[in-house]
XYZ file of C-alpha atoms in Angstrom:
377
model
C -76.710 -24.180 19.810
C -78.988 -22.254 17.437
C -77.117 -20.437 14.676
C -78.185 -17.019 15.956
C -76.667 -17.806 19.373
C -73.360 -18.667 17.690
C -73.529 -15.324 15.875
C -74.015 -13.473 19.164
C -71.076 -15.290 20.755
C -68.781 -14.438 17.848
C -70.043 -10.852 17.861
C -69.397 -10.520 21.590
C -65.873 -11.780 20.940
C -65.334 -8.890 18.496
C -66.884 -6.392 20.914
C -64.459 -7.488 23.651
C -61.549 -6.966 21.273
C -62.922 -3.527 20.452
C -63.200 -2.560 24.133
C -59.834 -3.871 25.325
C -57.741 -2.984 22.278
C -56.248 0.216 23.728
C -55.430 -1.284 27.167
C -53.742 -4.153 25.333
C -51.642 -1.576 23.468
C -50.491 -0.041 26.744
C -49.490 -3.495 27.979
C -47.555 -4.197 24.755
C -45.609 -0.947 25.037
C -44.900 -1.466 28.729
C -43.943 -5.158 28.900
C -42.459 -5.790 25.455
C -43.705 -7.067 22.118
C -41.761 -10.337 21.994
C -42.719 -11.315 25.548
C -46.415 -10.703 24.891
C -46.211 -12.534 21.569
C -44.955 -15.636 23.365
C -47.776 -15.449 25.920
C -50.314 -14.763 23.174
C -49.210 -17.717 21.080
C -49.494 -20.033 24.076
C -53.055 -18.746 24.638
C -53.846 -19.495 21.007
C -52.402 -22.987 21.410
C -54.735 -23.634 24.350
C -57.590 -22.249 22.265
C -56.767 -24.817 19.578
C -56.381 -27.585 22.161
C -59.923 -26.857 23.392
C -61.167 -28.012 19.981
C -59.348 -31.341 20.259
C -61.589 -32.473 23.108
C -65.238 -33.419 22.773
C -66.753 -30.657 20.638
C -69.584 -29.120 22.643
C -70.815 -25.782 23.972
C -68.181 -25.615 26.717
C -65.170 -26.381 24.513
C -66.405 -23.940 21.854
C -66.922 -21.055 24.307
C -63.555 -21.779 25.952
C -61.864 -21.668 22.554
C -63.542 -18.333 21.752
C -62.578 -16.836 25.118
C -58.902 -17.804 24.824
C -58.724 -16.550 21.242
C -60.020 -13.118 22.356
C -56.995 -12.715 24.605
C -54.795 -13.971 21.798
C -56.057 -11.616 19.091
C -55.724 -8.582 21.376
C -51.941 -8.932 21.293
C -51.126 -11.104 18.294
C -51.784 -8.735 15.354
C -50.685 -5.481 17.044
C -47.734 -7.298 18.629
C -46.477 -8.567 15.278
C -46.832 -5.101 13.724
C -45.043 -3.392 16.606
C -42.258 -5.989 16.779
C -41.630 -5.798 13.020
C -41.545 -1.995 13.102
C -39.229 -1.936 16.116
C -36.605 -3.866 14.143
C -37.222 -2.325 10.715
C -35.091 0.620 9.530
C -37.293 3.693 9.228
C -36.830 3.957 5.473
C -37.908 0.336 4.865
C -40.711 -0.045 7.423
C -43.316 -0.026 4.648
C -41.579 -2.916 2.874
C -41.539 -4.938 6.094
C -45.293 -4.549 6.449
C -45.917 -5.173 2.743
C -44.024 -8.445 3.039
C -46.173 -9.325 6.066
C -49.330 -8.598 4.045
C -48.159 -10.772 1.146
C -47.456 -13.749 3.405
C -50.773 -13.209 5.189
C -52.713 -13.164 1.925
C -50.916 -16.206 0.512
C -51.514 -18.080 3.786
C -55.201 -17.172 3.685
C -55.538 -18.465 0.122
C -53.855 -21.765 1.053
C -56.007 -22.103 4.182
C -59.272 -21.540 2.325
C -58.346 -24.133 -0.310
C -57.817 -26.872 2.302
C -60.594 -25.574 4.561
C -63.444 -27.572 2.945
C -61.578 -30.831 3.506
C -60.924 -29.963 7.151
C -64.436 -28.787 7.954
C -65.927 -32.023 6.617
C -63.676 -34.013 8.952
C -63.888 -34.170 12.740
C -63.460 -30.846 14.593
C -60.476 -32.367 16.402
C -58.475 -32.307 13.150
C -58.894 -28.541 12.885
C -57.703 -28.106 16.472
C -54.625 -30.286 15.849
C -53.606 -28.424 12.667
C -54.032 -25.017 14.283
C -52.078 -26.170 17.343
C -49.177 -27.447 15.224
C -48.964 -24.247 13.168
C -48.956 -22.143 16.345
C -46.333 -24.393 17.929
C -44.037 -23.743 14.955
C -44.745 -20.010 15.330
C -43.817 -20.152 19.014
C -40.441 -21.703 18.152
C -39.688 -18.862 15.732
C -40.751 -16.243 18.284
C -38.465 -17.778 20.932
C -35.539 -17.736 18.475
C -36.239 -14.133 17.368
C -34.096 -11.206 18.587
C -35.175 -9.390 21.725
C -36.894 -6.001 21.623
C -34.434 -3.145 21.448
C -36.602 -0.063 20.753
C -40.260 0.789 20.869
C -41.993 0.993 17.519
C -43.542 4.277 18.616
C -40.108 5.757 19.285
C -39.712 6.671 15.619
C -43.372 7.671 15.225
C -44.176 4.656 13.049
C -47.717 4.667 14.372
C -49.723 4.518 11.151
C -50.273 0.787 11.555
C -50.557 0.732 15.338
C -54.242 1.473 15.800
C -54.124 0.758 19.532
C -51.672 3.650 19.899
C -53.572 6.055 17.661
C -56.871 5.456 19.459
C -55.439 7.230 22.479
C -55.730 10.442 20.460
C -58.051 13.054 21.949
C -61.551 13.029 20.462
C -61.376 16.661 19.312
C -58.198 15.953 17.328
C -59.909 12.974 15.705
C -62.934 15.054 14.712
C -60.702 17.827 13.361
C -58.630 15.351 11.306
C -61.748 13.795 9.782
C -63.188 17.228 8.975
C -59.955 18.432 7.364
C -59.785 15.384 5.104
C -63.429 15.254 4.063
C -65.122 13.927 1.967
C -62.458 11.234 1.535
C -62.099 10.465 5.264
C -65.838 10.120 5.967
C -66.335 7.975 2.885
C -63.445 5.713 3.860
C -64.819 5.271 7.397
C -68.245 4.360 6.000
C -66.707 2.015 3.429
C -64.617 0.134 5.994
C -67.608 -0.311 8.314
C -69.846 -1.499 5.478
C -67.160 -3.776 4.014
C -66.480 -5.400 7.393
C -70.203 -6.096 7.901
C -70.287 -7.730 4.458
C -67.161 -9.870 4.891
C -68.167 -10.895 8.416
C -71.450 -12.171 6.991
C -69.751 -14.043 4.140
C -67.212 -15.678 6.460
C -69.970 -16.701 8.874
C -72.381 -18.134 6.289
C -70.183 -19.731 3.612
C -68.487 -22.225 6.010
C -71.979 -23.377 7.047
C -72.814 -24.005 3.399
C -69.504 -25.794 2.840
C -70.332 -28.186 5.662
C -73.620 -29.178 4.000
C -72.922 -28.928 0.269
C -71.322 -31.330 -2.177
C -69.516 -28.618 -4.179
C -67.776 -27.290 -1.088
C -64.366 -27.321 -2.799
C -65.493 -24.527 -5.098
C -66.644 -22.420 -2.164
C -63.333 -22.984 -0.404
C -61.586 -21.417 -3.391
C -64.307 -18.747 -3.336
C -63.360 -17.659 0.170
C -59.743 -17.395 -0.924
C -60.582 -15.310 -3.996
C -60.815 -12.122 -1.934
C -57.139 -12.262 -0.965
C -55.969 -13.891 -4.199
C -57.404 -10.975 -6.172
C -55.364 -8.521 -4.078
C -52.188 -10.583 -4.504
C -52.643 -10.606 -8.295
C -54.104 -7.148 -8.945
C -53.178 -5.039 -5.916
C -50.242 -3.247 -7.555
C -52.206 -2.593 -10.756
C -55.058 -0.997 -8.825
C -52.549 1.159 -6.962
C -51.079 2.416 -10.234
C -54.585 3.071 -11.540
C -55.270 5.283 -8.527
C -52.175 7.318 -9.419
C -53.167 7.918 -13.026
C -56.926 8.476 -13.000
C -59.421 10.804 -11.359
C -59.783 9.509 -7.797
C -63.369 10.738 -7.506
C -64.396 8.671 -10.509
C -62.520 5.590 -9.296
C -64.188 5.803 -5.874
C -67.597 6.213 -7.532
C -67.083 3.214 -9.831
C -65.392 1.120 -7.136
C -68.224 1.568 -4.636
C -70.816 0.805 -7.310
C -69.008 -2.360 -8.466
C -68.508 -3.480 -4.855
C -72.184 -2.900 -3.999
C -73.554 -4.708 -7.072
C -71.067 -7.571 -6.738
C -71.712 -7.939 -3.007
C -75.486 -7.991 -3.393
C -75.230 -10.577 -6.185
C -72.713 -12.831 -4.452
C -75.116 -14.999 -2.459
C -77.358 -16.136 -5.307
C -74.934 -18.625 -6.841
C -72.567 -20.764 -4.786
C -70.855 -22.404 -7.766
C -68.160 -21.043 -10.087
C -70.128 -17.806 -10.504
C -69.451 -17.157 -6.795
C -65.715 -16.981 -7.552
C -66.159 -14.571 -10.476
C -68.514 -12.274 -8.580
C -66.250 -12.428 -5.512
C -63.323 -11.309 -7.655
C -65.401 -8.480 -9.126
C -66.572 -7.320 -5.687
C -62.982 -7.351 -4.364
C -61.752 -5.302 -7.321
C -64.436 -2.704 -6.608
C -63.609 -2.700 -2.889
C -59.865 -2.282 -3.415
C -60.330 0.282 -6.198
C -62.359 2.511 -3.870
C -60.136 1.843 -0.849
C -56.846 2.617 -2.610
C -58.273 5.709 -4.310
C -59.619 7.069 -1.015
C -56.240 6.581 0.675
C -54.487 8.341 -2.209
C -57.027 11.132 -1.971
C -56.474 11.466 1.792
C -52.727 11.590 1.191
C -53.166 14.485 -1.242
C -55.456 16.392 1.146
C -53.359 15.824 4.259
C -51.891 19.061 5.615
C -50.996 17.825 9.103
C -48.199 15.335 9.618
C -50.279 13.036 11.807
C -53.526 13.336 9.835
C -53.203 9.992 8.081
C -52.214 8.269 11.318
C -55.348 9.472 13.097
C -57.542 8.390 10.182
C -55.789 5.012 10.249
C -56.863 4.573 13.857
C -60.430 5.601 13.029
C -60.814 3.140 10.187
C -59.365 0.308 12.279
C -62.068 1.139 14.802
C -64.607 1.000 11.951
C -63.225 -2.403 10.895
C -63.727 -3.840 14.382
C -67.170 -2.268 14.708
C -68.238 -3.715 11.355
C -67.053 -7.204 12.317
C -68.976 -6.999 15.605
C -72.200 -5.914 13.892
C -71.781 -8.239 10.908
C -71.232 -11.431 12.888
C -74.220 -10.858 15.169
C -76.363 -9.908 12.166
C -75.243 -12.963 10.165
C -76.450 -15.392 12.833
C -79.950 -13.918 12.906
C -80.179 -13.299 9.134
C -79.078 -16.819 8.217
C -81.591 -18.255 10.682
C -84.546 -16.159 9.480
C -83.793 -15.284 5.820
C -81.399 -17.950 4.539
C -77.929 -17.604 3.040
C -78.685 -15.715 -0.177
C -80.836 -12.971 1.297
C -78.565 -12.626 4.339
C -75.572 -11.860 2.084
C -77.621 -9.511 -0.119
C -78.825 -7.496 2.882
C -75.287 -7.364 4.324
C -74.134 -5.593 1.140
C -76.866 -2.925 1.447
C -74.623 -0.654 3.636
C -72.114 -0.611 0.743
C -74.827 0.678 -1.578
C -75.771 3.245 1.074
C -72.125 4.345 1.243
C -72.156 4.839 -2.541
C -75.278 7.025 -2.274
C -73.817 9.098 0.592
C -70.550 9.520 -1.328
C -72.502 10.779 -4.353
C -74.134 13.419 -2.123
C -70.856 14.395 -0.434
C -68.925 14.775 -3.663
C -71.313 17.448 -4.920
C -70.042 19.782 -2.209
C -66.377 18.949 -2.765
C -64.660 21.582 -4.906
C -61.071 21.590 -3.625
C -59.549 18.374 -4.874
C -55.914 17.735 -5.851
C -56.010 15.661 -9.014
C -53.165 13.793 -10.688
C -51.033 13.332 -7.553
C -48.386 10.852 -8.711
C -47.853 9.294 -5.317
C -49.294 6.068 -3.954
C -49.024 6.106 -0.143
C -48.731 3.067 2.089
C -52.162 2.251 3.467
C -53.069 -0.202 6.227
C -53.898 -3.608 4.830
C -57.617 -4.413 4.985
C -58.129 -7.983 6.143
C -61.080 -9.613 4.413
C -61.423 -12.160 7.181
C -61.456 -12.004 10.955
C -58.090 -10.742 12.182
């Protein structure tokens, strides 16, 4: 198939997840997290098995379709199951541990990815199937559900639950937490468009370039940077002026993102690290800012649902865009253009901040924020 058709198919996959996310949440709450996780994992296993047959249009579309059903329940199901078993006072640590394992796994996967993508597609299907089979065994051996995660109002990470919130409450929450909330929503949308483009284009380059091992490490640098520097950036957000950190973070992210596609060697890794630092600096500072502005108990939860919606929307737009842009403009210009919304976010933030006079500086508290996945989740 033409590259732009592949982009549309992947974008449609994200759109379907966006549409059916809330109904999937109802099903999770009604029929149980562990039960749905078992069904989901089996769907993923069939999705992987589809790649072990002759790799063609039919097997590819079948794999995409089955993975849509899987992703609808897999991520939210894991979150809800973990929260249902976690003591209320340590729920944040449970999710932090999940994020650490996820990031480490992503780094490992991107390192071996170039070797897999240069082999037959069947090898990728076999490895994914085996990893999911091991996961299924652990799920079967896990304890049964005993309470709903929403029973103790641990909904900050359950975007499918928060999206049921009435529209007027959402608008009021965003307005009360401006300009931080609007900037964060714009940043997450722009960042997702950028990362969707990178994750669509770079594997294509890896498949046709001799120095693909470097690019494999380059894809992992986004998560590796967070593993190494995440805590330091969080402390920085506690100690410095959040407005300044957001301003600098957005600028660094925009410049780094727009420069990323013009060198696919070792410079790619350095610029990728710089862009991630800017992204996380702005993201953490905005969440700390929102925490200081929050007057309503559920304000942060509603914003969490909004930005998860922005994440999904950005991935839908970015994947469809990447297929067309790569086909018509090439890799470098496609990545540069995908980072333009980040620069636009920086400009809008600069305009918004001029009207912001009530800001609580020097809040020595770093709240738990939803982990931002820099790959398709």
